[in-house]
CSV table of C-alpha atoms and ligand atoms in Angstrom, one decimal:
chain,number,residue,atom,x,y,z
V,1,MET,CA,-10.9,-8.4,15.9
V,2,LYS,CA,-14.1,-7.6,13.9
V,3,THR,CA,-14.4,-4.4,11.9
V,4,ALA,CA,-16.3,-3.4,8.7
V,5,ILE,CA,-13.2,-4.4,6.7
V,6,THR,CA,-12.8,-7.9,8.2
V,7,GLU,CA,-16.5,-8.4,7.6
V,8,MET,CA,-16.4,-7.1,4.0
V,9,PHE,CA,-13.4,-9.2,2.9
V,10,GLY,CA,-14.0,-12.3,5.1
V,11,ILE,CA,-10.6,-12.0,6.8
V,12,GLU,CA,-9.6,-12.5,10.5
V,13,HIS,CA,-7.5,-9.4,11.1
V,14,PRO,CA,-8.0,-5.9,9.7
V,15,ILE,CA,-4.6,-5.8,8.0
V,16,ILE,CA,-4.1,-5.5,4.3
V,17,GLN,CA,-0.8,-5.8,2.3
V,18,GLY,CA,-0.8,-3.1,-0.3
V,19,GLY,CA,0.1,-4.0,-3.9
V,20,MET,CA,3.8,-3.5,-4.5
V,21,HIS,CA,5.6,-3.7,-7.8
V,22,TYR,CA,8.0,-6.6,-7.9
V,23,VAL,CA,7.1,-7.5,-4.3
V,24,GLY,CA,3.5,-8.5,-4.4
V,25,PHE,CA,3.9,-12.0,-5.8
V,26,ALA,CA,1.9,-15.1,-4.8
V,27,GLU,CA,4.5,-16.0,-2.0
V,28,LEU,CA,3.8,-12.8,-0.1
V,29,ALA,CA,0.1,-12.5,-0.8
V,30,GLY,CA,-0.4,-16.1,0.2
V,31,ALA,CA,1.5,-15.7,3.4
V,32,VAL,CA,-0.4,-12.6,4.4
V,33,SER,CA,-3.8,-14.3,3.7
V,34,ASN,CA,-2.7,-17.4,5.5
V,35,ALA,CA,-1.8,-15.3,8.6
V,36,GLY,CA,-5.4,-13.9,8.6
V,37,GLY,CA,-4.8,-10.6,6.7
V,38,LEU,CA,-5.6,-9.7,3.1
V,39,GLY,CA,-2.7,-10.5,0.7
V,40,ILE,CA,-2.6,-8.6,-2.6
V,41,ILE,CA,-0.9,-9.7,-5.9
V,42,THR,CA,0.4,-6.8,-7.9
V,43,GLY,CA,-1.4,-7.1,-11.3
V,44,LEU,CA,0.9,-5.1,-13.5
V,45,THR,CA,4.1,-6.8,-12.2
V,46,GLN,CA,2.8,-9.6,-14.4
V,47,ARG,CA,3.7,-8.4,-17.9
V,48,THR,CA,0.6,-9.9,-19.5
V,49,PRO,CA,-2.9,-10.9,-18.4
V,50,GLU,CA,-1.9,-14.6,-19.1
V,51,LEU,CA,1.0,-14.3,-16.6
V,52,LEU,CA,-1.4,-12.7,-14.0
V,53,ALA,CA,-3.8,-15.7,-14.5
V,54,LYS,CA,-0.8,-18.0,-13.6
V,55,GLU,CA,0.2,-16.0,-10.6
V,56,ILE,CA,-3.4,-16.1,-9.3
V,57,ALA,CA,-3.4,-19.9,-9.8
V,58,ARG,CA,-0.1,-20.1,-7.9
V,59,CYS,CA,-1.7,-18.1,-5.0
V,60,HIS,CA,-4.7,-20.4,-4.9
V,61,ASP,CA,-2.2,-23.2,-4.4
V,62,LEU,CA,-0.7,-21.4,-1.5
V,63,THR,CA,-3.8,-20.4,0.4
V,64,ASP,CA,-7.5,-21.2,0.7
V,65,LYS,CA,-8.2,-17.8,2.2
V,66,PRO,CA,-9.3,-14.6,0.4
V,67,PHE,CA,-6.7,-12.6,-1.4
V,68,GLY,CA,-6.9,-9.7,-3.9
V,69,VAL,CA,-5.2,-8.3,-7.0
V,70,ASN,CA,-3.9,-4.7,-7.3
V,71,LEU,CA,-4.6,-2.9,-10.5
V,72,THR,CA,-2.8,0.4,-10.8
V,73,PHE,CA,-4.2,2.7,-13.5
V,74,LEU,CA,-1.2,4.5,-14.8
V,75,PRO,CA,-1.1,8.0,-16.3
V,76,THR,CA,0.2,6.7,-19.6
V,77,PHE,CA,-0.9,7.0,-23.2
V,78,SER,CA,-0.1,3.3,-24.0
V,79,ALA,CA,-2.3,1.8,-21.3
V,80,PRO,CA,-1.9,-1.9,-20.4
V,81,PRO,CA,-4.9,-4.0,-21.5
V,82,TYR,CA,-6.9,-3.4,-18.4
V,83,PRO,CA,-10.1,-5.3,-19.5
V,84,GLU,CA,-8.0,-8.4,-20.1
V,85,TYR,CA,-6.3,-8.0,-16.7
V,86,ILE,CA,-9.9,-7.7,-15.2
V,87,ALA,CA,-10.9,-10.9,-17.1
V,88,ALA,CA,-7.9,-12.7,-15.5
V,89,ILE,CA,-9.0,-11.6,-12.0
V,90,ARG,CA,-12.6,-12.6,-12.7
V,91,GLU,CA,-11.7,-16.0,-14.3
V,92,GLY,CA,-9.2,-16.7,-11.5
V,93,GLY,CA,-12.1,-16.5,-9.0
V,94,VAL,CA,-10.6,-13.5,-7.1
V,95,LYS,CA,-13.3,-11.4,-5.4
V,96,ILE,CA,-11.3,-8.4,-4.3
V,97,ALA,CA,-9.5,-5.7,-6.3
V,98,GLU,CA,-7.3,-3.0,-4.9
V,99,THR,CA,-7.3,-0.2,-7.5
V,100,ALA,CA,-4.9,2.7,-7.5
V,101,GLY,CA,-3.6,5.6,-9.5
V,102,ARG,CA,-6.3,7.0,-11.9
V,103,SER,CA,-10.0,6.6,-11.0
V,104,PRO,CA,-11.3,3.1,-11.7
V,105,GLU,CA,-14.7,4.6,-12.8
V,106,GLN,CA,-14.5,3.3,-16.4
V,107,TYR,CA,-13.8,-0.3,-15.1
V,108,MET,CA,-16.4,-0.3,-12.3
V,109,PRO,CA,-19.2,-1.9,-14.3
V,110,ALA,CA,-16.9,-4.9,-15.3
V,111,LEU,CA,-15.6,-5.3,-11.7
V,112,LYS,CA,-19.1,-5.1,-10.2
V,113,ALA,CA,-20.7,-7.4,-12.7
V,114,ALA,CA,-18.1,-10.0,-11.7
V,115,GLY,CA,-19.0,-9.6,-8.0
V,116,ILE,CA,-15.6,-8.1,-7.2
V,117,LYS,CA,-15.3,-5.9,-4.2
V,118,VAL,CA,-13.2,-2.8,-4.9
V,119,ILE,CA,-11.0,-1.0,-2.5
V,120,HIS,CA,-9.5,2.2,-4.1
V,121,LYS,CA,-6.4,3.8,-2.9
V,122,CYS,CA,-6.8,7.6,-2.4
V,123,THR,CA,-4.5,10.3,-1.1
V,124,SER,CA,-7.2,12.9,-0.5
V,125,VAL,CA,-10.7,13.2,0.9
V,126,ARG,CA,-12.0,14.5,-2.4
V,127,HIS,CA,-10.8,11.4,-4.3
V,128,SER,CA,-12.1,9.2,-1.5
V,129,LEU,CA,-15.6,10.8,-1.9
V,130,LYS,CA,-15.4,10.3,-5.7
V,131,ALA,CA,-14.5,6.6,-5.1
V,132,GLU,CA,-17.5,6.3,-2.8
V,133,GLN,CA,-19.7,8.0,-5.4
V,134,ILE,CA,-18.7,5.6,-8.3
V,135,GLY,CA,-19.5,2.5,-6.2
V,136,CYS,CA,-16.2,1.5,-4.6
V,137,ASP,CA,-16.8,-0.7,-1.6
V,138,ALA,CA,-14.0,0.8,0.6
V,139,VAL,CA,-11.0,3.1,0.3
V,140,SER,CA,-7.4,2.8,1.4
V,141,VAL,CA,-6.5,6.3,2.6
V,142,ASP,CA,-2.8,6.9,1.8
V,143,GLY,CA,-1.2,9.7,3.8
V,144,PHE,CA,1.9,11.8,2.9
V,145,GLU,CA,4.1,9.4,4.9
V,146,CYS,CA,3.4,6.5,2.5
V,147,GLY,CA,5.9,4.7,0.3
V,148,GLY,CA,5.0,5.2,-3.4
V,149,HIS,CA,2.8,8.0,-4.7
V,150,PRO,CA,1.5,10.3,-1.9
V,151,GLY,CA,-0.2,12.6,-4.4
V,152,GLU,CA,0.4,16.4,-4.4
V,153,ASP,CA,-1.5,17.6,-1.3
V,154,ASP,CA,1.1,16.5,1.3
V,155,MET,CA,-1.5,15.6,3.8
V,156,PRO,CA,-0.3,13.5,6.7
V,157,ASN,CA,-2.5,10.8,8.2
V,158,MET,CA,-3.0,12.6,11.5
V,159,ILE,CA,-5.3,15.0,9.5
V,160,LEU,CA,-6.3,12.9,6.5
V,161,LEU,CA,-7.8,10.0,8.5
V,162,PRO,CA,-10.1,12.0,10.8
V,163,ARG,CA,-11.1,14.1,7.8
V,164,ALA,CA,-11.9,10.9,5.8
V,165,ALA,CA,-13.9,9.7,8.8
V,166,GLU,CA,-15.9,13.0,8.8
V,167,GLU,CA,-16.9,12.7,5.2
V,168,LEU,CA,-17.1,9.0,4.1
V,169,LYS,CA,-19.9,6.5,4.5
V,170,ILE,CA,-18.0,3.5,3.2
V,171,PRO,CA,-15.3,1.9,5.4
V,172,PHE,CA,-11.7,2.9,4.9
V,173,VAL,CA,-8.3,1.6,6.0
V,174,ALA,CA,-5.4,3.8,7.0
V,175,SER,CA,-2.4,3.5,4.7
V,176,GLY,CA,1.1,5.0,4.9
V,177,GLY,CA,3.3,4.9,8.0
V,178,MET,CA,1.6,1.8,9.4
V,179,ALA,CA,4.0,-0.7,11.0
V,180,ASP,CA,2.8,-2.1,14.3
V,181,ALA,CA,0.0,-2.3,16.9
V,182,ARG,CA,0.4,1.4,17.7
V,183,SER,CA,-0.4,2.2,14.1
V,184,LEU,CA,-3.4,-0.1,14.0
V,185,VAL,CA,-4.9,1.2,17.3
V,186,ALA,CA,-4.2,4.8,16.3
V,187,ALA,CA,-5.8,4.2,12.9
V,188,LEU,CA,-8.9,2.7,14.5
V,189,ALA,CA,-9.1,5.6,16.9
V,190,MET,CA,-9.1,8.0,14.0
V,191,GLY,CA,-12.0,6.3,12.3
V,192,ALA,CA,-10.4,3.7,10.1
V,193,ALA,CA,-11.6,0.1,10.1
V,194,GLY,CA,-8.1,-1.4,9.6
V,195,MET,CA,-4.7,-0.6,8.1
V,196,ASN,CA,-2.8,-1.2,4.9
V,197,MET,CA,1.0,-1.8,5.0
V,198,GLY,CA,3.5,-1.7,2.2
V,199,THR,CA,7.1,-1.1,3.3
V,200,ARG,CA,6.7,-3.1,6.5
V,201,PHE,CA,5.7,-6.3,4.6
V,202,ILE,CA,8.9,-6.1,2.4
V,203,ALA,CA,11.0,-6.8,5.5
V,204,THR,CA,9.5,-10.2,6.2
V,205,LYS,CA,10.9,-13.7,5.6
V,206,GLU,CA,8.4,-14.5,2.9
V,207,ALA,CA,8.7,-11.3,0.8
V,208,PRO,CA,10.3,-12.7,-2.4
V,209,VAL,CA,12.9,-9.9,-2.8
V,210,HIS,CA,16.7,-9.8,-2.5
V,211,ASP,CA,18.0,-9.8,1.1
V,212,ASN,CA,19.8,-6.5,0.4
V,213,VAL,CA,16.4,-4.8,0.2
V,214,LYS,CA,15.3,-6.2,3.6
V,215,LYS,CA,18.6,-5.2,5.1
V,216,ALA,CA,18.4,-1.7,3.6
V,217,ILE,CA,15.0,-1.2,5.1
V,218,VAL,CA,16.1,-2.4,8.6
V,219,ALA,CA,19.2,-0.1,8.4
V,220,ALA,CA,17.3,3.0,7.2
V,221,SER,CA,15.9,5.7,9.5
V,222,GLU,CA,12.8,7.8,9.1
V,223,LEU,CA,15.0,10.5,7.6
V,224,ASP,CA,16.1,8.4,4.7
V,225,THR,CA,13.3,8.7,2.1
V,226,ARG,CA,13.2,11.3,-0.6
V,227,LEU,CA,10.4,12.7,-2.8
V,228,VAL,CA,11.1,12.5,-6.5
V,229,MET,CA,9.3,13.6,-9.7
V,230,ARG,CA,7.5,16.5,-8.0
V,231,ALA,CA,7.9,18.7,-11.0
V,232,LEU,CA,6.1,16.1,-13.1
V,233,ARG,CA,3.2,16.1,-10.6
V,234,ASN,CA,3.9,12.4,-10.2
V,235,THR,CA,5.5,12.6,-6.8
V,236,GLU,CA,7.0,9.3,-5.4
V,237,ARG,CA,8.5,8.7,-2.0
V,238,VAL,CA,11.6,6.5,-2.4
V,239,LEU,CA,14.6,5.3,-0.4
V,240,LYS,CA,17.6,7.4,-0.9
V,241,ASN,CA,20.5,5.8,-2.8
V,242,ALA,CA,23.2,6.8,-5.3
V,243,GLY,CA,20.7,6.6,-8.2
V,244,VAL,CA,18.2,8.8,-6.4
V,245,GLU,CA,21.0,11.4,-5.6
V,246,ARG,CA,21.7,11.5,-9.4
V,247,LEU,CA,18.0,11.9,-10.1
V,248,LEU,CA,17.6,14.7,-7.6
V,249,GLU,CA,20.7,16.5,-9.1
V,250,ILE,CA,19.0,16.4,-12.5
V,251,GLU,CA,15.8,17.6,-11.0
V,252,ARG,CA,17.6,20.6,-9.4
V,253,GLU,CA,19.3,21.4,-12.7
V,254,LYS,CA,16.1,21.2,-14.8
V,255,GLY,CA,13.7,22.8,-12.3
V,256,SER,CA,10.2,23.2,-13.7
V,257,LYS,CA,11.4,22.2,-17.2
V,258,LEU,CA,12.0,18.6,-16.1
V,259,GLN,CA,10.8,16.0,-18.5
V,260,ILE,CA,10.4,12.3,-17.8
V,261,SER,CA,13.0,11.5,-20.5
V,262,ASP,CA,15.6,13.5,-18.4
V,263,ILE,CA,15.4,10.9,-15.6
V,264,HIS,CA,14.7,7.8,-17.6
V,265,ASP,CA,17.8,5.9,-16.4
V,266,GLU,CA,17.0,6.5,-12.7
V,267,VAL,CA,13.3,5.5,-12.9
V,268,ALA,CA,12.8,3.0,-15.7
V,269,GLY,CA,13.5,-0.7,-15.2
V,270,VAL,CA,14.8,-0.1,-11.7
V,271,TYR,CA,12.5,-2.5,-9.8
V,272,PRO,CA,14.0,-5.8,-11.1
V,273,LYS,CA,17.5,-4.5,-10.5
V,274,VAL,CA,16.6,-3.7,-6.9
V,275,MET,CA,14.2,-6.4,-6.0
V,276,ILE,CA,15.7,-9.3,-7.9
V,277,ASP,CA,19.4,-8.4,-8.2
V,278,GLY,CA,19.7,-6.5,-4.9
V,279,ASP,CA,21.5,-3.5,-6.6
V,280,MET,CA,20.6,-1.0,-4.0
V,281,ASP,CA,21.9,2.0,-5.9
V,282,ALA,CA,20.0,1.3,-9.2
V,283,GLY,CA,17.6,4.2,-8.8
V,284,ALA,CA,14.1,5.1,-7.5
V,285,TRP,CA,12.1,2.5,-5.7
V,286,SER,CA,9.1,3.2,-3.4
V,287,CYS,CA,9.7,3.2,0.3
V,288,GLY,CA,7.8,4.8,3.2
V,289,MET,CA,9.0,6.9,6.1
V,290,VAL,CA,7.9,4.0,8.2
V,291,VAL,CA,11.3,2.4,7.6
V,292,GLY,CA,12.3,4.3,10.8
V,293,LEU,CA,10.0,1.9,12.7
V,294,ILE,CA,11.2,-1.4,11.1
V,295,HIS,CA,13.9,-3.1,13.0
V,296,ASP,CA,13.5,-6.8,12.2
V,297,ILE,CA,12.7,-9.4,9.5
V,298,PRO,CA,10.0,-11.6,11.0
V,299,THR,CA,7.8,-14.1,9.2
V,300,VAL,CA,4.5,-12.6,8.0
V,301,LYS,CA,2.7,-14.7,10.7
V,302,GLU,CA,5.0,-13.5,13.4
V,303,LEU,CA,4.4,-9.9,12.3
V,304,ILE,CA,0.7,-10.1,12.1
V,305,ASP,CA,0.3,-12.1,15.3
V,306,ARG,CA,2.5,-9.6,17.2
V,307,ILE,CA,0.4,-6.7,15.9
V,308,MET,CA,-2.8,-8.3,17.0
V,309,VAL,CA,-1.6,-9.4,20.4
V,310,ASP,CA,0.0,-6.0,21.1
V,311,ALA,CA,-3.0,-4.1,19.8
V,312,GLU,CA,-5.2,-6.0,22.3
V,313,CYS,CA,-2.8,-5.1,25.2
V,314,LEU,CA,-2.7,-1.5,24.0
V,315,ILE,CA,-6.4,-1.2,24.0
V,316,ARG,CA,-7.1,-3.2,27.2
V,317,ASP,CA,-4.2,-2.1,29.4
V,318,ARG,CA,-2.8,1.2,28.2
V,319,LEU,CA,-6.0,2.9,26.9
V,320,THR,CA,-8.6,1.7,29.3
V,321,GLY,CA,-6.0,2.3,32.0
V,322,PHE,CA,-6.4,6.0,31.4
V,323,LEU,CA,-10.0,5.9,32.3
V,324,GLY,CA,-11.0,6.4,35.9
V,325,ALA,CA,-13.8,4.2,37.2
V,326,GLU,CA,-16.0,7.4,37.5
V,327,SER,CA,-15.4,8.8,34.1
V,328,LYS,CA,-18.4,7.2,32.4
V,329,ALA,CA,-20.8,8.3,35.1
V,330,SER,CA,-19.5,11.8,35.1
V,331,LEU,CA,-19.8,12.0,31.3
V,332,LYS,CA,-23.5,11.0,31.7
V,333,VAL,CA,-24.1,13.6,34.3
V,334,ALA,CA,-22.5,16.3,32.1
L,1,FMN,C1,8.2,-1.1,-3.2
L,1,FMN,C2,6.8,-0.6,-3.2
L,1,FMN,C3,6.1,-0.7,-4.4
L,1,FMN,C4,4.8,-0.3,-4.5
L,1,FMN,N1,4.1,-0.5,-5.7
L,1,FMN,C5,2.8,-0.1,-5.8
L,1,FMN,C6,2.1,-0.4,-7.0
L,1,FMN,O1,2.5,-1.0,-7.9
L,1,FMN,N2,0.7,-0.1,-7.0
L,1,FMN,C7,0.1,0.6,-5.9
L,1,FMN,O2,-1.1,0.8,-5.9
L,1,FMN,N3,0.9,0.9,-4.8
L,1,FMN,C8,2.2,0.5,-4.7
L,1,FMN,N4,2.9,0.8,-3.6
L,1,FMN,C9,2.2,1.5,-2.4
L,1,FMN,C10,1.7,0.4,-1.4
L,1,FMN,O3,0.7,-0.4,-1.9
L,1,FMN,C11,1.1,1.1,-0.1
L,1,FMN,O4,0.1,2.0,-0.5
L,1,FMN,C12,2.2,2.0,0.6
L,1,FMN,O5,3.4,1.3,0.6
L,1,FMN,C13,1.7,2.3,2.0
L,1,FMN,O6,2.7,3.0,2.6
L,1,FMN,P1,3.8,2.4,3.6
L,1,FMN,O7,4.9,2.0,2.7
L,1,FMN,O8,4.2,3.5,4.5
L,1,FMN,O9,3.2,1.2,4.3
L,1,FMN,C14,4.2,0.4,-3.4
L,1,FMN,C15,4.9,0.6,-2.3
L,1,FMN,C16,6.2,0.1,-2.1
L,1,FMN,C17,6.9,0.3,-0.8
């Protein structure tokens, strides 16, 4: 399948694996890229730029195909050394950056000077337009369904994607709630040039996380995610667990007076406990409503091949099947 996104990134299928903390290691990114999608290494999971450089080198060993690096710009006073992370991306020969969080504006000159294509993750049309204006090559439009940070507008993709299509000139992919061929075809119908998946890629054989995480995703339903940190305007969609119940109890008690320090134990240092140790009650970790659509743990290649084969059948059989032989002619007459 050819779209503006496959052309832009030199990939076979319009499927991107979003950066995921403690999930987006070389194993997963390499597997996605080898299967014809775009794999993404999560930059900040590597604690230093030097470690990121090693992770990039490991990914080059696993695949000859294009892959990218996620750089999440955090709302924090003690920012990570972003220029050095960008240098690691540039020197590692990576030509694609998925940026997220705060606007990448201040880092665009460095990224562009290195010939790096930038796809920025946005949860609103206004942020997408800003990304276009500052020179991003594409955007990943993340609806309210998404795992991670859906922003504060609570705009589901059924509205957000067609609105993005109305306003944007640069190509965009649909992100949040994407799981299968139905998601891809619907995203294309709403104007996207591909899709970005997070949660779905965790439940794959190659995802380098504890089996408990994959099993929890398969066992969960679409009703099992919770929104946390709303009072801090840093809303995150997570999978419910005992740690998250404790967190929500504190949030209910503190109301609008909530401070990040009140929930430190339930949000800080949780990812290694969940992803490496498999402690599923450790606290808040991002997970999308799309868990309700995830029923198996295939290899990445099986997943991507299945999506592309099913998408073709959906388009050729189901969708064109709705069109009567006369419909084109009657439209012309009208
Ligand atoms: C476990 C997990 C960790 C994530 N970590 C990050 C991250 O560090 N940076 C980022 O930009 N997005 C992160 N995301 C968001 C994903 O890249 C993607 O936008 C999101 O998962 C899409 O929604 P979906 O889960 O419904 O597919 C994370 C998502 C998950 C599920």
